[in-house]
Tab-separated table of C-alpha atoms in Angstrom:
chain	number	residue	atom	x	y	z
A	1	MET	CA	155.053	84.008	117.740
A	2	ASN	CA	155.544	85.220	114.322
A	3	ALA	CA	155.846	88.829	114.114
A	4	PHE	CA	152.930	88.555	111.088
A	5	PRO	CA	150.676	85.936	112.891
A	6	ILE	CA	147.817	84.073	110.902
A	7	ILE	CA	144.422	83.508	112.575
A	8	THR	CA	141.890	81.233	110.397
A	9	LEU	CA	138.794	82.008	110.780
A	10	THR	CA	135.665	78.691	110.234
A	11	THR	CA	132.570	80.077	111.221
A	12	ASP	CA	128.677	78.933	110.550
A	13	PHE	CA	127.880	83.214	110.436
A	14	GLY	CA	127.539	83.322	106.524
A	15	GLU	CA	127.923	86.407	104.304
A	16	LYS	CA	124.723	88.187	104.883
A	17	ASP	CA	125.424	89.314	107.964
A	18	TYR	CA	128.094	91.992	109.752
A	19	SER	CA	129.090	89.013	111.899
A	20	VAL	CA	132.490	88.057	110.058
A	21	ALA	CA	133.348	92.101	109.319
A	22	ALA	CA	132.505	92.584	112.912
A	23	LEU	CA	135.374	89.740	113.981
A	24	LYS	CA	137.767	90.401	111.769
A	25	GLY	CA	137.246	94.263	112.949
A	26	GLN	CA	138.055	93.159	116.765
A	27	LEU	CA	141.176	90.923	115.664
A	28	TYR	CA	142.946	93.959	113.929
A	29	ARG	CA	141.993	95.691	116.324
A	30	LEU	CA	143.608	93.451	118.733
A	31	VAL	CA	146.670	92.346	116.855
A	32	PRO	CA	147.149	95.236	113.765
A	33	GLN	CA	150.277	93.289	112.487
A	34	ALA	CA	147.057	90.047	111.788
A	35	ARG	CA	146.967	88.055	108.968
A	36	ILE	CA	144.159	86.209	109.090
A	37	VAL	CA	142.467	83.644	106.443
A	38	ASP	CA	138.662	82.594	106.124
A	39	ILE	CA	138.513	79.009	105.428
A	40	SER	CA	135.059	79.020	105.623
A	41	HIS	CA	131.472	80.788	106.459
A	42	GLN	CA	129.478	78.872	104.980
A	43	VAL	CA	129.518	75.709	107.390
A	44	GLU	CA	126.088	74.200	107.712
A	45	ARG	CA	124.225	75.917	111.154
A	46	TYR	CA	125.589	74.591	114.696
A	47	HIS	CA	127.341	71.248	112.410
A	48	ILE	CA	129.932	70.794	114.238
A	49	ALA	CA	131.444	67.318	112.475
A	50	GLU	CA	131.672	70.137	108.806
A	51	ALA	CA	133.970	72.505	110.546
A	52	ALA	CA	136.341	69.574	112.193
A	53	TYR	CA	136.221	67.856	108.594
A	54	LEU	CA	137.134	71.375	106.831
A	55	LEU	CA	139.962	71.926	109.580
A	56	GLN	CA	141.311	68.781	108.525
A	57	GLY	CA	141.664	69.386	105.096
A	58	ALA	CA	143.737	73.352	105.657
A	59	TYR	CA	145.273	73.370	109.019
A	60	ARG	CA	148.663	71.189	107.755
A	61	TYR	CA	149.381	73.555	105.040
A	62	PHE	CA	149.545	76.360	107.469
A	63	PRO	CA	152.562	77.255	109.371
A	64	GLN	CA	153.560	76.571	113.187
A	65	GLY	CA	151.756	79.098	115.746
A	66	THR	CA	148.376	79.263	113.217
A	67	ILE	CA	146.169	80.409	115.316
A	68	HIS	CA	142.567	78.671	114.314
A	69	ILE	CA	139.074	80.276	115.799
A	70	ILE	CA	136.019	77.703	114.959
A	71	GLY	CA	132.796	79.941	115.163
A	72	VAL	CA	130.400	77.036	115.131
A	73	ASN	CA	127.688	75.885	118.235
A	74	ASN	CA	130.113	78.232	120.393
A	75	GLU	CA	127.253	79.497	122.876
A	76	LEU	CA	128.700	79.151	125.799
A	77	SER	CA	127.274	77.798	129.263
A	78	PRO	CA	128.917	77.069	132.755
A	79	ASP	CA	128.732	73.721	131.257
A	80	LYS	CA	129.829	74.069	127.945
A	81	PRO	CA	133.580	76.462	128.282
A	82	LEU	CA	135.722	77.981	125.667
A	83	LEU	CA	139.069	76.136	125.068
A	84	LEU	CA	142.496	75.804	123.715
A	85	LEU	CA	143.390	72.696	121.809
A	86	VAL	CA	146.833	72.265	121.076
A	87	HIS	CA	147.890	70.321	118.268
A	88	GLU	CA	151.000	70.170	115.888
A	89	ASP	CA	152.291	73.240	117.129
A	90	GLN	CA	149.045	74.761	116.117
A	91	TYR	CA	146.159	76.274	118.067
A	92	PHE	CA	142.667	76.039	117.823
A	93	ILE	CA	139.601	77.874	119.799
A	94	VAL	CA	136.746	76.289	120.348
A	95	ALA	CA	133.883	75.522	122.688
A	96	ASP	CA	133.709	72.870	124.494
A	97	ASN	CA	130.512	71.104	121.503
A	98	GLY	CA	132.799	68.080	120.159
A	99	PHE	CA	135.030	69.470	118.001
A	100	VAL	CA	138.506	68.548	119.650
A	101	SER	CA	137.565	65.106	119.142
A	102	LEU	CA	136.013	64.907	115.486
A	103	PHE	CA	138.710	66.973	114.892
A	104	THR	CA	141.566	65.109	115.853
A	105	ARG	CA	140.003	61.500	114.780
A	106	SER	CA	138.808	60.940	118.503
A	107	ARG	CA	142.918	60.178	119.384
A	108	ALA	CA	142.861	59.629	123.400
A	109	GLU	CA	146.108	61.713	124.344
A	110	VAL	CA	145.099	65.243	123.191
A	111	GLU	CA	146.611	68.582	124.351
A	112	VAL	CA	143.592	70.934	125.697
A	113	TYR	CA	143.290	73.503	127.629
A	114	GLU	CA	140.374	74.856	129.329
A	115	ILE	CA	140.037	78.963	129.032
A	116	PHE	CA	140.125	81.015	132.218
A	117	LEU	CA	137.287	82.978	132.003
A	118	ALA	CA	135.995	86.108	134.299
A	119	ASN	CA	131.951	84.801	132.774
A	120	ARG	CA	130.826	83.243	129.860
A	121	LEU	CA	127.846	85.394	129.789
A	122	SER	CA	128.029	86.708	125.720
A	123	ILE	CA	125.434	86.580	122.970
A	124	PHE	CA	128.510	86.840	120.675
A	125	PRO	CA	131.371	84.804	122.312
A	126	THR	CA	133.730	84.474	119.463
A	127	LEU	CA	134.018	87.673	119.225
A	128	ASP	CA	134.028	88.870	122.940
A	129	PHE	CA	136.544	86.010	124.122
A	130	SER	CA	137.743	84.447	121.290
A	131	ALA	CA	139.166	87.411	119.360
A	132	GLU	CA	141.449	88.287	123.311
A	133	ILE	CA	142.548	84.191	123.339
A	134	ALA	CA	143.780	84.886	120.205
A	135	GLN	CA	145.275	87.818	121.159
A	136	LYS	CA	147.223	86.892	124.314
A	137	LEU	CA	148.844	83.993	122.011
A	138	CYS	CA	149.856	86.626	119.112
A	139	GLN	CA	151.875	88.002	122.279
A	140	GLY	CA	153.617	84.774	123.523
A	141	THR	CA	151.272	83.864	126.240
A	142	PRO	CA	151.488	80.003	126.955
A	143	PRO	CA	148.934	77.823	126.681
A	144	SER	CA	149.548	77.056	130.322
A	145	ALA	CA	149.043	80.556	131.718
A	146	LEU	CA	145.426	81.017	129.351
A	147	GLY	CA	143.615	77.647	131.434
A	148	LYS	CA	144.225	74.803	132.977
A	149	PRO	CA	144.719	71.422	131.614
A	150	TYR	CA	141.206	70.035	130.580
A	151	ALA	CA	140.728	66.180	129.757
A	152	SER	CA	136.755	66.276	129.996
A	153	HIS	CA	136.417	67.554	127.093
A	154	LEU	CA	132.648	66.306	125.049
A	155	TYR	CA	133.299	62.998	122.537
A	156	ILE	CA	131.168	62.603	120.010
A	157	SER	CA	130.620	59.128	119.334
A	158	ASP	CA	127.910	59.284	116.316
A	159	THR	CA	129.482	59.870	113.960
A	160	ILE	CA	132.490	57.110	114.370
A	161	PRO	CA	131.546	54.064	112.482
A	162	LYS	CA	130.007	51.322	113.131
A	163	VAL	CA	132.016	47.875	112.782
A	164	ARG	CA	130.785	44.656	111.876
A	165	SER	CA	132.068	41.173	110.859
A	166	HIS	CA	130.718	41.528	107.728
A	167	ARG	CA	129.863	44.825	107.944
A	168	ILE	CA	130.782	48.386	108.169
A	169	GLU	CA	127.969	51.372	108.927
A	170	GLY	CA	129.589	54.821	108.232
A	171	SER	CA	127.548	58.156	108.073
A	172	VAL	CA	128.055	61.353	104.902
A	173	ILE	CA	129.676	63.641	107.036
A	174	TYR	CA	130.079	66.705	104.081
A	175	ILE	CA	128.997	67.351	100.517
A	176	ASP	CA	131.563	69.319	98.509
A	177	HIS	CA	131.041	72.174	96.501
A	178	PHE	CA	130.862	70.336	93.830
A	179	GLY	CA	128.149	67.935	95.015
A	180	ASN	CA	130.181	64.514	95.995
A	181	VAL	CA	129.278	62.513	99.624
A	182	VAL	CA	131.995	61.875	101.542
A	183	SER	CA	131.717	59.519	103.899
A	184	ASN	CA	133.060	58.850	107.728
A	185	ILE	CA	134.867	55.605	106.079
A	186	THR	CA	138.552	55.863	105.574
A	187	LYS	CA	140.845	54.055	103.646
A	188	GLU	CA	143.375	53.283	106.630
A	189	LEU	CA	139.758	51.865	108.509
A	190	LEU	CA	138.840	50.235	105.112
A	191	LEU	CA	142.047	48.379	104.273
A	192	SER	CA	142.245	47.064	107.418
A	193	GLU	CA	138.576	44.999	107.714
A	194	ALA	CA	138.310	44.758	104.336
A	195	LYS	CA	141.249	41.616	104.387
A	196	GLY	CA	141.066	41.014	101.228
A	197	ARG	CA	136.758	40.379	100.540
A	198	ALA	CA	134.967	42.167	97.702
A	199	LEU	CA	133.015	45.139	98.647
A	200	HIS	CA	128.984	46.054	98.077
A	201	VAL	CA	129.051	49.643	99.091
A	202	TYR	CA	125.254	51.568	99.537
A	203	PHE	CA	124.678	55.261	99.577
A	204	ARG	CA	121.438	55.546	100.112
A	205	TYR	CA	119.373	53.578	97.551
A	206	LYS	CA	122.651	53.854	95.186
A	207	SER	CA	124.695	50.707	95.180
A	208	VAL	CA	128.522	50.065	94.121
A	209	GLU	CA	129.455	46.220	93.879
A	210	ASN	CA	131.573	43.598	93.753
A	211	PHE	CA	134.902	45.328	94.168
A	212	ARG	CA	137.794	45.741	96.246
A	213	VAL	CA	139.555	48.221	98.090
A	214	GLU	CA	142.470	48.708	95.684
A	215	ASP	CA	139.502	49.340	92.930
A	216	ILE	CA	138.679	52.606	94.639
A	217	CYS	CA	139.685	55.476	92.658
A	218	THR	CA	142.922	57.697	93.971
A	219	GLN	CA	142.010	60.346	91.513
A	220	TYR	CA	139.432	62.046	89.689
A	221	ASN	CA	140.620	61.210	86.566
A	222	GLN	CA	141.259	57.720	87.011
A	223	ILE	CA	137.483	57.205	85.947
A	224	GLU	CA	138.230	58.395	82.823
A	225	ASN	CA	140.105	55.310	81.642
A	226	SER	CA	137.325	53.222	82.530
A	227	GLN	CA	135.083	54.272	79.600
A	228	ILE	CA	132.061	55.093	81.589
A	229	PRO	CA	129.441	56.831	80.963
A	230	GLU	CA	128.296	60.408	81.812
A	231	GLY	CA	126.380	60.234	84.936
A	232	THR	CA	127.653	56.957	86.199
A	233	PRO	CA	128.326	56.538	90.008
A	234	PHE	CA	132.120	55.783	91.270
A	235	LEU	CA	134.258	55.967	94.375
A	236	VAL	CA	137.102	57.968	95.058
A	237	PHE	CA	139.466	57.970	97.891
A	238	ASN	CA	139.634	61.739	98.569
A	239	HIS	CA	142.930	63.929	99.605
A	240	LEU	CA	142.076	63.163	102.851
A	241	ASP	CA	141.619	59.447	102.745
A	242	TYR	CA	138.040	59.449	103.502
A	243	LEU	CA	135.750	57.452	101.311
A	244	GLU	CA	133.751	59.403	98.833
A	245	MET	CA	130.892	58.620	96.637
A	246	SER	CA	130.954	60.858	93.033
A	247	ILE	CA	129.354	61.160	89.775
A	248	TYR	CA	131.178	60.888	86.462
A	249	LYS	CA	131.432	64.549	84.738
A	250	ALA	CA	128.195	65.961	87.051
A	251	ASN	CA	127.549	69.553	87.222
A	252	PRO	CA	125.670	69.886	90.725
A	253	ASP	CA	124.454	73.331	88.135
A	254	THR	CA	122.948	71.290	85.437
A	255	VAL	CA	122.283	67.619	85.748
A	256	GLY	CA	123.432	67.507	89.426
A	257	GLY	CA	125.926	66.147	91.487
A	258	SER	CA	126.066	62.956	93.478
A	259	ALA	CA	123.894	63.949	96.239
A	260	SER	CA	121.265	65.625	94.246
A	261	LEU	CA	120.892	62.476	91.676
A	262	MET	CA	120.597	60.254	94.507
A	263	GLY	CA	119.026	62.536	96.953
A	264	ILE	CA	121.622	62.396	99.859
A	265	HIS	CA	122.050	64.618	102.830
A	266	LYS	CA	124.472	64.576	105.629
A	267	GLY	CA	123.702	62.252	108.259
A	268	ASP	CA	122.189	59.424	105.929
A	269	THR	CA	123.831	56.311	106.334
A	270	ILE	CA	126.294	54.127	104.696
A	271	SER	CA	126.737	50.677	104.736
A	272	ILE	CA	129.664	48.775	103.231
A	273	ASP	CA	129.039	45.171	102.749
A	274	PHE	CA	132.342	42.348	102.487
A	275	VAL	CA	131.701	39.382	100.653
């Protein structure tokens, strides 16, 4: 393990309470040489899909051996153990709450361990258990010594798009700082199913119709060349190649973003019809 290990934190704790400070204090006490990075503490309460999306966007820029602690919907029980996911030479400490399947995009083969715990009783398991697992990883303890292989982790299928012959039905998984609406429909899926057909995309009550996958922007500033008026919705494949609806030059603090202007919320349905 690196002499100065990196530990990231992704939680739904918010910034008002003492939880984040207590967790960091515990980590610095156990691993004084650690470098702690906050990915986000503003994940919507219990929203595992949002936590998975944020980690998907961040983890690949961290070096091998990075330890990621996920403190979202992490209460443990006899049927809900603490897990260690080993993915691309990085470590993810998380409860068995569906994060693994959402983060790995439902890959069949993943390296997951059920952490050995004398008991699972804690009102603050991230502080009491996850921090100590991070300490042991920093000390060079192999995952196989921390737990046993675990293949029956919770699999969440609700956020996987439903594919039909002439339609894909997805959902909103995230709304970013600019009010852009992110769907769970990827560029790869859309290309494989479109087969050259034109598309109608429906985000709640708003539609963007009669275009092809190749017409979808891959950069936000591409839309400037089309000379559309400010406030016009357009589609873009974001940094993670998820289909996203944006509003041209929208400001969530003034005129609003695509989410607020169209009354869209996380979990709302997104439909794509092939013409």
